[in-house]
């Protein structure tokens, strides 16, 4: 048994809820990250489950091999390059590097235009050996699909459920490659840079009938260990100026009925993760947490809105096994929170911490953004003061991110502060807190890279290939992206 086989079988043994049978049409689902991340990515798992629900299809998966080996499937150890049809799920900008690494390690040209040039003699979709068709989707596509579209042959922009079935039905008709691309291009949300250039289609939104996404499996090797993930809603009614989930972009919150969510959860997993931007505002959140506690299942939530973290909800979550609630302030001061329409006050944040302390939670995690437009040292002093008051009640984990302006949001054209200024502000926060909170912080220089990629074009996709060939480090990005 090779190293790959033993690693893959260990991972498969850690999984429950899914059985793999080879079928007529075979699809390769690719995650540009580790197995632990893939097994905790609800979008990736939802696509896996949906394709396998079609009797004539089976899916094998591959992830980025941490030892740099050519990708092989987890299920059978088959080389990824054997599969004519790949589906990639991309969550955030820096994963674009791993998309390039995966393709290059499989011996496949990472640029869609270079693959096109090699396909001259190939006729049918299912004849694609060595030059597979690469379809990509995932959360990144709703922010900016252009750099990804230089790498993938077809990008599904937005939520994939409305077109996934049509793409598979097209493939089942055994079309020529050109027929498949021509038909796919006419489906909503499908973006072929080869013909549509730098102008992607509108972002697709799933119908309520397609919801909720749920995982179909759980694994002891997932980042969310042994946790069954299910969404309670999509989109957000919030209006935060920095966020690509804000209601004008996401179409507002679409909540799934509590009973429908509960019906999706199989018996077996010891933990359930309820997923959604506004999970704590779901009208049935108390019903769901109560019911899962009665089933003897621990409940995890992505994060709580501070204005929804009422004592009765926190009490239910404590009984459901939560040890440390997470809340977001997302602005150093009330002035900044108001400017970006966060809709959360200092009083909401302090009350949530007070209630958590009374209920004997072990700690609290607070998300904060540094670098919002117009941020001053006075704003940062207010953040430090708030954190000190919180940490006087409960051990505090302060998770600091640096603003990455996202296209399409009101802050999309803001030019972020340079890395040295951000480092000065972070020092100010550390000095103010004097060890009274655990601080985790995103790297300011990689934030700059993320920003450049978030604003990128098709040409940026080509730059990423060059960066990877130069080693993929920060200096390579500085040289290539300027
Ligand atoms: S930051 Fe949170 S509350 Fe605000 S729009 Fe985004 S998802 Fe909604």
Tab-separated table of C-alpha atoms and ligand atoms in Angstrom:
chain	number	residue	atom	x	y	z
A	1	UNK	CA	0.000	0.000	0.000
A	2	UNK	CA	1.435	3.388	-0.980
A	3	UNK	CA	1.684	6.393	1.328
A	4	UNK	CA	-1.275	7.888	-0.493
A	5	UNK	CA	-3.429	4.775	-0.027
A	6	UNK	CA	-2.809	4.596	3.708
A	7	UNK	CA	-3.505	8.328	4.160
A	8	UNK	CA	-6.680	8.158	2.086
A	9	UNK	CA	-8.005	5.041	3.810
A	10	UNK	CA	-7.369	6.648	7.220
A	11	UNK	CA	-9.393	9.665	6.108
A	12	UNK	CA	-12.191	7.511	4.682
A	13	UNK	CA	-12.374	5.502	7.900
A	14	UNK	CA	-12.887	8.769	9.783
A	15	UNK	CA	-16.037	9.489	7.731
A	16	UNK	CA	-19.605	8.504	8.499
A	17	UNK	CA	-22.882	8.981	6.693
A	18	UNK	CA	-21.620	8.438	3.113
A	19	UNK	CA	-21.034	5.298	1.039
A	20	UNK	CA	-19.136	5.397	-2.245
A	21	UNK	CA	-20.201	3.294	-5.255
A	22	UNK	CA	-18.668	3.759	-8.714
A	23	UNK	CA	-21.314	4.718	-11.268
A	24	UNK	CA	-21.679	5.423	-14.966
A	25	UNK	CA	-20.622	9.092	-14.948
A	26	UNK	CA	-17.688	10.052	-12.756
A	27	UNK	CA	-17.031	13.502	-11.418
A	28	UNK	CA	-13.932	14.716	-9.593
A	29	UNK	CA	-14.658	17.171	-6.798
A	30	UNK	CA	-11.573	19.167	-5.870
A	31	UNK	CA	-10.875	21.217	-2.757
A	32	UNK	CA	-7.859	23.564	-2.927
A	33	UNK	CA	-6.926	23.052	0.714
A	34	UNK	CA	-6.499	20.311	3.306
A	35	UNK	CA	-8.803	17.365	3.914
A	36	UNK	CA	-9.817	18.892	7.275
A	37	UNK	CA	-10.953	22.090	5.532
A	38	UNK	CA	-12.764	20.193	2.756
A	39	UNK	CA	-14.634	18.046	5.273
A	40	UNK	CA	-15.762	21.241	7.043
A	41	UNK	CA	-16.786	23.157	3.927
A	42	UNK	CA	-20.560	23.039	3.705
A	43	UNK	CA	-20.625	24.189	0.054
A	44	UNK	CA	-18.175	21.442	-0.986
A	45	UNK	CA	-20.117	18.778	0.931
A	46	UNK	CA	-23.442	20.000	-0.451
A	47	UNK	CA	-22.214	19.569	-4.048
A	48	UNK	CA	-20.852	16.104	-3.182
A	49	UNK	CA	-24.241	15.103	-1.767
A	50	UNK	CA	-26.264	16.608	-4.635
A	51	UNK	CA	-24.256	14.909	-7.399
A	52	UNK	CA	-24.354	11.563	-5.608
A	53	UNK	CA	-28.128	11.852	-5.278
A	54	UNK	CA	-28.302	11.312	-9.077
A	55	UNK	CA	-28.206	7.519	-9.554
A	56	UNK	CA	-26.037	7.590	-12.681
A	57	UNK	CA	-23.292	9.705	-11.072
A	58	UNK	CA	-20.532	9.013	-8.589
A	59	UNK	CA	-18.071	11.508	-7.184
A	60	UNK	CA	-14.494	11.052	-6.096
A	61	UNK	CA	-12.668	13.764	-4.174
A	62	UNK	CA	-9.174	15.120	-4.066
A	63	UNK	CA	-7.536	17.759	-1.886
A	64	UNK	CA	-4.166	19.488	-1.837
A	65	UNK	CA	-1.512	16.978	-0.829
A	66	UNK	CA	0.540	18.538	1.967
A	67	UNK	CA	3.691	16.738	0.793
A	68	UNK	CA	3.388	18.215	-2.695
A	69	UNK	CA	2.430	14.959	-4.445
A	70	UNK	CA	0.314	14.769	-7.605
A	71	UNK	CA	-3.391	14.704	-6.632
A	72	UNK	CA	-5.094	11.310	-6.395
A	73	UNK	CA	-8.599	10.566	-5.253
A	74	UNK	CA	-9.395	9.780	-1.640
A	75	UNK	CA	-11.837	7.048	-2.650
A	76	UNK	CA	-9.727	4.835	-4.932
A	77	UNK	CA	-6.316	6.501	-5.275
A	78	UNK	CA	-6.930	7.148	-8.985
A	79	UNK	CA	-4.842	10.007	-10.487
A	80	UNK	CA	-6.905	13.194	-10.668
A	81	UNK	CA	-5.786	13.668	-14.282
A	82	UNK	CA	-7.833	10.563	-15.271
A	83	UNK	CA	-11.099	12.443	-14.718
A	84	UNK	CA	-12.575	14.330	-17.681
A	85	UNK	CA	-14.755	16.610	-15.542
A	86	UNK	CA	-13.538	18.467	-12.440
A	87	UNK	CA	-15.510	20.646	-10.027
A	88	UNK	CA	-13.512	23.063	-7.873
A	89	UNK	CA	-14.885	24.834	-4.818
A	90	UNK	CA	-13.071	28.071	-3.958
A	91	UNK	CA	-13.894	29.975	-0.785
A	92	UNK	CA	-11.402	32.873	-0.599
A	93	UNK	CA	-8.762	34.704	-2.616
A	94	UNK	CA	-5.581	33.004	-1.365
A	95	UNK	CA	-6.982	29.595	-2.362
A	96	UNK	CA	-6.393	30.636	-5.979
A	97	UNK	CA	-2.731	29.738	-5.437
A	98	UNK	CA	-3.690	26.223	-4.411
A	99	UNK	CA	-5.927	25.900	-7.479
A	100	UNK	CA	-2.829	26.536	-9.611
A	101	UNK	CA	-0.706	24.134	-7.518
A	102	UNK	CA	-3.288	21.348	-7.817
A	103	UNK	CA	-3.557	21.708	-11.587
A	104	UNK	CA	0.208	21.891	-12.121
A	105	UNK	CA	0.869	18.874	-9.894
A	106	UNK	CA	-1.703	16.917	-11.926
A	107	UNK	CA	0.212	17.860	-15.089
A	108	UNK	CA	-2.644	20.058	-16.344
A	109	UNK	CA	-1.987	23.568	-17.703
A	110	UNK	CA	-3.421	25.945	-15.075
A	111	UNK	CA	-4.690	28.551	-17.553
A	112	UNK	CA	-7.967	27.870	-19.375
A	113	UNK	CA	-6.606	29.395	-22.615
A	114	UNK	CA	-3.598	27.012	-22.600
A	115	UNK	CA	-5.873	24.005	-22.100
A	116	UNK	CA	-8.023	25.193	-25.009
A	117	UNK	CA	-4.991	25.207	-27.273
A	118	UNK	CA	-4.269	21.564	-26.336
A	119	UNK	CA	-7.825	20.419	-27.001
A	120	UNK	CA	-7.799	20.924	-30.723
A	121	UNK	CA	-8.024	17.203	-31.465
A	122	UNK	CA	-10.394	16.233	-28.703
A	123	UNK	CA	-14.029	15.925	-29.581
A	124	UNK	CA	-16.347	14.751	-26.812
A	125	UNK	CA	-16.684	15.898	-23.209
A	126	UNK	CA	-16.041	12.351	-22.012
A	127	UNK	CA	-12.943	11.921	-24.222
A	128	UNK	CA	-11.060	14.487	-22.173
A	129	UNK	CA	-7.982	12.649	-20.980
A	130	UNK	CA	-5.079	14.771	-19.726
A	131	UNK	CA	-7.013	17.995	-20.438
A	132	UNK	CA	-10.084	17.825	-18.236
A	133	UNK	CA	-12.859	20.389	-18.213
A	134	UNK	CA	-12.523	22.496	-15.065
A	135	UNK	CA	-15.744	23.914	-13.596
A	136	UNK	CA	-15.359	26.174	-10.545
A	137	UNK	CA	-17.717	27.678	-8.003
A	138	UNK	CA	-17.826	28.640	-4.359
A	139	UNK	CA	-18.202	31.760	-2.184
A	140	UNK	CA	-15.325	33.600	-3.911
A	141	UNK	CA	-17.337	33.814	-7.130
A	142	UNK	CA	-19.937	36.128	-5.550
A	143	UNK	CA	-17.203	38.638	-4.653
A	144	UNK	CA	-15.182	38.627	-7.882
A	145	UNK	CA	-15.033	35.631	-10.243
A	146	UNK	CA	-12.579	37.151	-12.788
A	147	UNK	CA	-9.170	35.852	-11.593
A	148	UNK	CA	-10.708	32.389	-11.128
A	149	UNK	CA	-12.231	32.562	-14.623
A	150	UNK	CA	-8.730	32.744	-16.131
A	151	UNK	CA	-8.000	29.371	-14.470
A	152	UNK	CA	-11.317	27.503	-14.841
A	153	UNK	CA	-13.038	26.724	-18.142
A	154	UNK	CA	-16.398	27.625	-16.643
A	155	UNK	CA	-17.239	29.473	-13.421
A	156	UNK	CA	-20.657	29.258	-11.786
A	157	UNK	CA	-21.106	32.748	-10.316
A	158	UNK	CA	-22.967	32.645	-6.988
A	159	UNK	CA	-25.047	29.802	-5.590
A	160	UNK	CA	-24.650	26.623	-7.606
A	161	UNK	CA	-27.914	24.764	-6.879
A	162	UNK	CA	-30.040	26.382	-9.652
A	163	UNK	CA	-27.720	25.134	-12.455
A	164	UNK	CA	-25.929	22.079	-11.090
A	165	UNK	CA	-28.607	19.648	-12.306
A	166	UNK	CA	-28.670	21.251	-15.788
A	167	UNK	CA	-24.882	21.039	-16.117
A	168	UNK	CA	-24.976	17.336	-15.239
A	169	UNK	CA	-27.920	16.657	-17.586
A	170	UNK	CA	-25.975	18.323	-20.412
A	171	UNK	CA	-23.003	16.068	-19.713
A	172	UNK	CA	-25.241	12.957	-19.743
A	173	UNK	CA	-26.217	13.650	-23.374
A	174	UNK	CA	-22.663	12.732	-24.396
A	175	UNK	CA	-22.112	15.996	-26.251
A	176	UNK	CA	-19.119	17.185	-28.188
A	177	UNK	CA	-16.994	19.533	-26.137
A	178	UNK	CA	-18.129	22.536	-28.141
A	179	UNK	CA	-21.802	21.603	-27.737
A	180	UNK	CA	-21.348	21.279	-23.991
A	181	UNK	CA	-19.636	24.674	-23.673
A	182	UNK	CA	-22.198	26.397	-25.926
A	183	UNK	CA	-25.126	24.993	-23.954
A	184	UNK	CA	-23.473	25.682	-20.583
A	185	UNK	CA	-22.761	29.286	-21.538
A	186	UNK	CA	-26.486	29.895	-21.958
A	187	UNK	CA	-27.328	28.712	-18.448
A	188	UNK	CA	-27.834	31.446	-15.834
A	189	UNK	CA	-24.754	32.330	-13.789
A	190	UNK	CA	-22.351	30.420	-16.067
A	191	UNK	CA	-19.257	32.422	-16.949
A	192	UNK	CA	-16.875	31.422	-19.734
A	193	UNK	CA	-14.129	34.005	-19.918
A	194	UNK	CA	-13.127	32.681	-23.363
A	195	UNK	CA	-16.317	34.149	-24.851
A	196	UNK	CA	-17.603	36.583	-22.190
A	197	UNK	CA	-14.294	38.283	-21.432
A	198	UNK	CA	-14.094	40.410	-18.286
A	199	UNK	CA	-17.909	40.729	-17.923
A	200	UNK	CA	-19.334	38.005	-15.660
A	201	UNK	CA	-23.065	37.295	-15.450
A	202	UNK	CA	-25.250	38.303	-12.510
A	203	UNK	CA	-24.771	36.393	-9.242
A	204	UNK	CA	-27.087	33.347	-9.054
A	205	UNK	CA	-29.390	32.881	-6.066
A	206	UNK	CA	-30.853	29.564	-5.060
A	207	UNK	CA	-34.588	29.095	-4.748
A	208	UNK	CA	-35.994	28.352	-1.271
A	209	UNK	CA	-36.809	24.828	-2.548
A	210	UNK	CA	-33.067	24.194	-2.971
A	211	UNK	CA	-32.344	25.002	0.683
A	212	UNK	CA	-30.977	24.001	3.111
A	213	UNK	CA	-27.480	22.850	2.215
A	214	UNK	CA	-26.407	20.032	4.492
A	215	UNK	CA	-23.308	17.935	4.669
A	216	UNK	CA	-24.409	14.327	4.100
A	217	UNK	CA	-21.403	13.091	6.110
A	218	UNK	CA	-19.269	13.916	9.144
A	219	UNK	CA	-15.688	13.045	9.994
A	220	UNK	CA	-13.390	12.812	12.988
A	221	UNK	CA	-10.636	14.331	10.790
A	222	UNK	CA	-12.651	17.415	9.819
A	223	UNK	CA	-11.714	20.811	11.257
A	224	UNK	CA	-15.179	20.763	12.823
A	225	UNK	CA	-14.568	17.323	14.278
A	226	UNK	CA	-17.543	14.913	14.168
A	227	UNK	CA	-19.883	17.801	13.428
A	228	UNK	CA	-22.833	17.561	11.026
A	229	UNK	CA	-23.201	20.901	9.215
A	230	UNK	CA	-26.572	22.230	8.120
A	231	UNK	CA	-27.569	25.709	7.054
A	232	UNK	CA	-30.494	27.484	8.666
A	233	UNK	CA	-30.641	30.238	6.069
A	234	UNK	CA	-28.784	32.111	3.346
A	235	UNK	CA	-28.006	35.768	2.882
A	236	UNK	CA	-28.236	38.485	5.495
A	237	UNK	CA	-30.571	41.347	6.315
A	238	UNK	CA	-27.602	43.351	7.687
A	239	UNK	CA	-26.261	46.368	5.876
A	240	UNK	CA	-22.596	46.405	6.914
A	241	UNK	CA	-20.675	48.545	4.434
A	242	UNK	CA	-17.607	46.255	4.312
A	243	UNK	CA	-19.446	42.964	3.778
A	244	UNK	CA	-20.274	41.147	0.550
A	245	UNK	CA	-23.138	39.361	2.358
A	246	UNK	CA	-24.998	42.665	3.005
A	247	UNK	CA	-28.679	42.614	2.050
A	248	UNK	CA	-28.291	44.589	-1.197
A	249	UNK	CA	-25.852	41.930	-2.489
A	250	UNK	CA	-27.203	38.758	-0.899
A	251	UNK	CA	-30.881	39.571	-1.402
A	252	UNK	CA	-31.570	39.598	2.350
A	253	UNK	CA	-31.991	36.702	4.741
A	254	UNK	CA	-33.771	33.567	3.518
A	255	UNK	CA	-34.529	31.424	6.556
A	256	UNK	CA	-35.337	27.715	6.305
A	257	UNK	CA	-38.184	26.406	8.505
A	258	UNK	CA	-36.868	24.917	11.757
A	259	UNK	CA	-38.599	21.567	11.102
A	260	UNK	CA	-36.989	21.305	7.649
A	261	UNK	CA	-33.552	21.950	9.161
A	262	UNK	CA	-34.108	19.340	11.883
A	263	UNK	CA	-35.349	16.759	9.351
A	264	UNK	CA	-32.033	16.977	7.467
A	265	UNK	CA	-29.940	15.911	10.461
A	266	UNK	CA	-29.303	12.156	10.574
A	267	UNK	CA	-28.999	10.226	13.808
A	268	UNK	CA	-25.380	9.451	14.635
A	269	UNK	CA	-23.285	12.637	14.807
A	270	UNK	CA	-22.527	13.851	18.329
A	271	UNK	CA	-22.338	17.478	17.213
A	272	UNK	CA	-24.366	19.673	14.862
A	273	UNK	CA	-23.193	22.983	13.405
A	274	UNK	CA	-25.993	25.395	12.470
A	275	UNK	CA	-24.665	27.579	9.670
A	276	UNK	CA	-25.806	30.980	8.415
A	277	UNK	CA	-24.927	34.655	8.575
A	278	UNK	CA	-27.928	35.325	10.818
A	279	UNK	CA	-28.290	32.050	12.646
A	280	UNK	CA	-28.962	33.762	15.990
A	281	UNK	CA	-31.803	35.772	14.411
A	282	UNK	CA	-33.544	32.721	12.967
A	283	UNK	CA	-37.129	32.793	14.283
A	284	UNK	CA	-36.854	29.074	15.186
A	285	UNK	CA	-33.360	29.098	16.698
A	286	UNK	CA	-34.628	28.296	20.216
A	287	UNK	CA	-36.789	25.422	18.930
A	288	UNK	CA	-33.846	23.939	17.022
A	289	UNK	CA	-31.370	24.192	19.926
A	290	UNK	CA	-33.920	22.713	22.370
A	291	UNK	CA	-34.730	19.812	20.030
A	292	UNK	CA	-31.060	19.008	19.372
A	293	UNK	CA	-30.287	19.103	23.099
A	294	UNK	CA	-33.160	16.649	23.643
A	295	UNK	CA	-31.499	14.395	21.026
A	296	UNK	CA	-28.327	14.569	23.132
A	297	UNK	CA	-26.433	16.434	20.428
A	298	UNK	CA	-24.016	19.310	21.042
A	299	UNK	CA	-24.795	22.467	19.077
A	300	UNK	CA	-22.315	24.896	17.516
A	301	UNK	CA	-23.136	28.222	15.838
A	302	UNK	CA	-20.853	30.208	13.540
A	303	UNK	CA	-21.268	33.419	15.547
A	304	UNK	CA	-23.969	35.276	17.423
A	305	UNK	CA	-25.164	38.755	16.611
A	306	UNK	CA	-24.543	40.678	19.819
A	307	UNK	CA	-28.029	42.212	19.701
A	308	UNK	CA	-29.558	38.704	19.468
A	309	UNK	CA	-27.398	37.132	22.203
A	310	UNK	CA	-30.134	37.337	24.830
A	311	UNK	CA	-29.760	35.519	28.164
A	312	UNK	CA	-32.439	32.894	27.338
A	313	UNK	CA	-30.709	31.951	24.057
A	314	UNK	CA	-27.295	31.824	25.734
A	315	UNK	CA	-28.757	29.589	28.441
A	316	UNK	CA	-30.059	27.146	25.800
A	317	UNK	CA	-26.670	27.164	24.075
A	318	UNK	CA	-24.856	26.504	27.358
A	319	UNK	CA	-27.161	23.502	27.913
A	320	UNK	CA	-26.346	22.389	24.327
A	321	UNK	CA	-22.628	22.175	25.159
A	322	UNK	CA	-21.329	25.545	23.932
A	323	UNK	CA	-18.347	26.747	25.974
A	324	UNK	CA	-17.415	30.004	24.338
A	325	UNK	CA	-19.798	32.250	22.376
A	326	UNK	CA	-18.460	34.362	19.505
A	327	UNK	CA	-19.752	37.877	18.853
A	328	UNK	CA	-18.715	40.542	16.342
A	329	UNK	CA	-18.135	44.248	16.964
A	330	UNK	CA	-16.466	44.821	13.556
A	331	UNK	CA	-15.547	48.425	14.327
A	332	UNK	CA	-13.116	49.869	16.846
A	333	UNK	CA	-15.546	52.469	18.216
A	334	UNK	CA	-19.254	53.236	18.239
A	335	UNK	CA	-18.562	56.055	15.773
A	336	UNK	CA	-17.065	53.576	13.281
A	337	UNK	CA	-19.710	50.891	13.911
A	338	UNK	CA	-22.368	53.505	13.129
A	339	UNK	CA	-20.497	54.692	10.019
A	340	UNK	CA	-20.413	51.150	8.568
A	341	UNK	CA	-24.023	50.409	9.675
A	342	UNK	CA	-23.035	47.518	11.908
A	343	UNK	CA	-26.220	47.920	13.946
A	344	UNK	CA	-24.535	46.789	17.164
A	345	UNK	CA	-23.890	49.011	20.170
A	346	UNK	CA	-21.385	48.871	23.002
A	347	UNK	CA	-24.318	48.052	25.285
A	348	UNK	CA	-25.280	45.005	23.153
A	349	UNK	CA	-21.686	43.744	23.319
A	350	UNK	CA	-21.294	44.285	27.063
A	351	UNK	CA	-24.698	42.747	27.838
A	352	UNK	CA	-23.809	39.629	25.820
A	353	UNK	CA	-20.581	39.239	27.809
A	354	UNK	CA	-22.346	39.895	31.144
A	355	UNK	CA	-24.934	37.210	30.392
A	356	UNK	CA	-22.213	34.774	29.244
A	357	UNK	CA	-20.273	35.349	32.478
A	358	UNK	CA	-23.416	34.802	34.586
A	359	UNK	CA	-24.005	31.512	32.744
A	360	UNK	CA	-20.404	30.395	33.471
A	361	UNK	CA	-19.219	30.208	29.878
A	362	UNK	CA	-15.446	29.646	29.838
A	363	UNK	CA	-14.550	32.558	27.571
A	364	UNK	CA	-15.854	34.823	24.834
A	365	UNK	CA	-14.476	35.508	21.369
A	366	UNK	CA	-14.802	38.968	19.834
A	367	UNK	CA	-14.276	39.781	16.146
A	368	UNK	CA	-12.902	43.231	15.374
A	369	UNK	CA	-11.812	44.861	12.125
A	370	UNK	CA	-8.817	47.195	12.039
A	371	UNK	CA	-8.343	49.713	9.228
A	372	UNK	CA	-11.894	50.931	8.526
A	373	UNK	CA	-11.816	54.265	6.636
A	374	UNK	CA	-11.199	57.226	8.964
A	375	UNK	CA	-10.048	55.077	11.904
A	376	UNK	CA	-8.050	57.115	14.454
A	377	UNK	CA	-5.994	56.251	17.521
A	378	UNK	CA	-8.918	57.480	19.599
A	379	UNK	CA	-11.143	54.795	18.031
A	380	UNK	CA	-8.530	52.170	18.867
A	381	UNK	CA	-8.373	53.408	22.476
A	382	UNK	CA	-12.153	52.904	22.673
A	383	UNK	CA	-11.708	49.318	21.406
A	384	UNK	CA	-9.042	48.672	24.056
A	385	UNK	CA	-11.293	50.102	26.765
A	386	UNK	CA	-14.209	47.893	25.660
A	387	UNK	CA	-11.982	44.803	25.607
A	388	UNK	CA	-10.654	45.559	29.099
A	389	UNK	CA	-14.204	45.827	30.429
A	390	UNK	CA	-15.134	42.535	28.762
A	391	UNK	CA	-12.051	40.703	29.978
A	392	UNK	CA	-12.816	41.817	33.527
A	393	UNK	CA	-15.896	39.555	33.314
A	394	UNK	CA	-14.667	36.632	31.140
A	395	UNK	CA	-11.400	35.525	29.489
A	396	UNK	CA	-11.415	37.272	26.120
A	397	UNK	CA	-10.146	36.068	22.746
A	398	UNK	CA	-9.822	39.081	20.462
A	399	UNK	CA	-9.783	38.009	16.792
A	400	UNK	CA	-8.510	40.949	14.756
A	401	UNK	CA	-8.804	41.087	11.001
A	402	UNK	CA	-7.572	43.845	8.762
A	403	UNK	CA	-10.089	45.408	6.362
A	404	UNK	CA	-10.010	43.913	2.862
A	405	UNK	CA	-12.273	46.192	0.776
A	406	UNK	CA	-14.491	43.934	-1.344
A	407	UNK	CA	-15.706	44.980	-4.801
A	408	UNK	CA	-19.391	45.823	-5.015
A	409	UNK	CA	-19.607	47.016	-1.394
A	410	UNK	CA	-19.699	50.715	-0.384
A	411	UNK	CA	-16.068	50.369	0.785
A	412	UNK	CA	-15.019	48.637	-2.457
A	413	UNK	CA	-12.984	51.613	-3.718
A	414	UNK	CA	-11.259	52.331	-0.418
A	415	UNK	CA	-7.464	51.971	-0.627
A	416	UNK	CA	-6.346	50.183	2.537
A	417	UNK	CA	-3.624	51.477	4.837
A	418	UNK	CA	-0.089	50.227	4.247
A	419	UNK	CA	1.271	47.305	6.252
A	420	UNK	CA	3.547	49.467	8.461
A	421	UNK	CA	0.658	51.726	9.570
A	422	UNK	CA	-1.517	48.672	10.293
A	423	UNK	CA	1.337	47.144	12.324
A	424	UNK	CA	1.564	50.379	14.359
A	425	UNK	CA	-2.175	50.228	15.113
A	426	UNK	CA	-1.932	46.565	16.114
A	427	UNK	CA	0.970	47.439	18.469
A	428	UNK	CA	-1.186	50.135	20.028
A	429	UNK	CA	-3.952	47.587	20.724
A	430	UNK	CA	-1.503	45.021	22.154
A	431	UNK	CA	0.114	47.618	24.413
A	432	UNK	CA	-3.284	48.842	25.607
A	433	UNK	CA	-4.469	45.349	26.488
A	434	UNK	CA	-1.266	44.461	28.377
A	435	UNK	CA	-1.879	40.722	28.088
A	436	UNK	CA	-5.484	40.967	29.312
A	437	UNK	CA	-6.812	39.200	26.173
A	438	UNK	CA	-5.606	36.480	23.859
A	439	UNK	CA	-5.111	38.157	20.498
A	440	UNK	CA	-5.077	36.518	17.102
A	441	UNK	CA	-4.463	38.688	14.093
A	442	UNK	CA	-4.352	38.377	10.318
A	443	UNK	CA	-1.046	39.235	8.641
A	444	UNK	CA	-1.132	42.839	7.303
A	445	UNK	CA	1.041	42.000	4.289
A	446	UNK	CA	-1.124	39.047	3.217
A	447	UNK	CA	-4.125	41.316	3.648
A	448	UNK	CA	-2.604	43.497	0.921
A	449	UNK	CA	-2.322	40.423	-1.330
A	450	UNK	CA	-5.955	39.494	-0.630
A	451	UNK	CA	-7.022	43.018	-1.520
A	452	UNK	CA	-5.134	42.941	-4.826
A	453	UNK	CA	-6.700	39.570	-5.690
A	454	UNK	CA	-10.185	40.696	-4.598
A	455	UNK	CA	-9.930	43.620	-7.055
A	456	UNK	CA	-8.390	41.408	-9.763
A	457	UNK	CA	-9.218	40.892	-13.429
A	458	UNK	CA	-8.649	37.994	-15.828
A	459	UNK	CA	-5.038	39.186	-16.099
A	460	UNK	CA	-4.670	38.665	-12.339
A	461	UNK	CA	-5.401	34.974	-12.878
A	462	UNK	CA	-2.395	34.810	-15.184
A	463	UNK	CA	-0.301	36.702	-12.590
A	464	UNK	CA	-1.183	34.083	-9.972
A	465	UNK	CA	0.296	31.359	-12.165
A	466	UNK	CA	3.525	33.374	-12.369
A	467	UNK	CA	3.557	33.944	-8.597
A	468	UNK	CA	3.184	30.219	-7.927
A	469	UNK	CA	6.044	29.458	-10.325
A	470	UNK	CA	8.176	31.983	-8.392
A	471	UNK	CA	7.521	30.111	-5.149
A	472	UNK	CA	4.174	31.642	-4.132
A	473	UNK	CA	5.641	33.874	-1.400
A	474	UNK	CA	4.814	37.467	-0.500
A	475	UNK	CA	7.843	38.883	-2.354
A	476	UNK	CA	6.714	37.120	-5.523
A	477	UNK	CA	3.323	38.841	-5.193
A	478	UNK	CA	5.026	42.230	-4.665
A	479	UNK	CA	7.072	41.757	-7.817
A	480	UNK	CA	4.211	40.463	-9.991
A	481	UNK	CA	1.193	42.443	-8.699
A	482	UNK	CA	3.154	45.691	-7.985
B	1	LIG	S1	-21.082	41.521	8.651
B	1	LIG	FE1	-22.548	39.982	9.327
B	1	LIG	S2	-24.394	41.165	9.856
B	1	LIG	FE2	-23.131	42.501	8.589
B	1	LIG	S3	-23.911	42.195	6.493
B	1	LIG	FE3	-22.171	40.806	6.810
B	1	LIG	S4	-23.055	38.871	7.443
B	1	LIG	FE4	-24.625	40.446	7.722
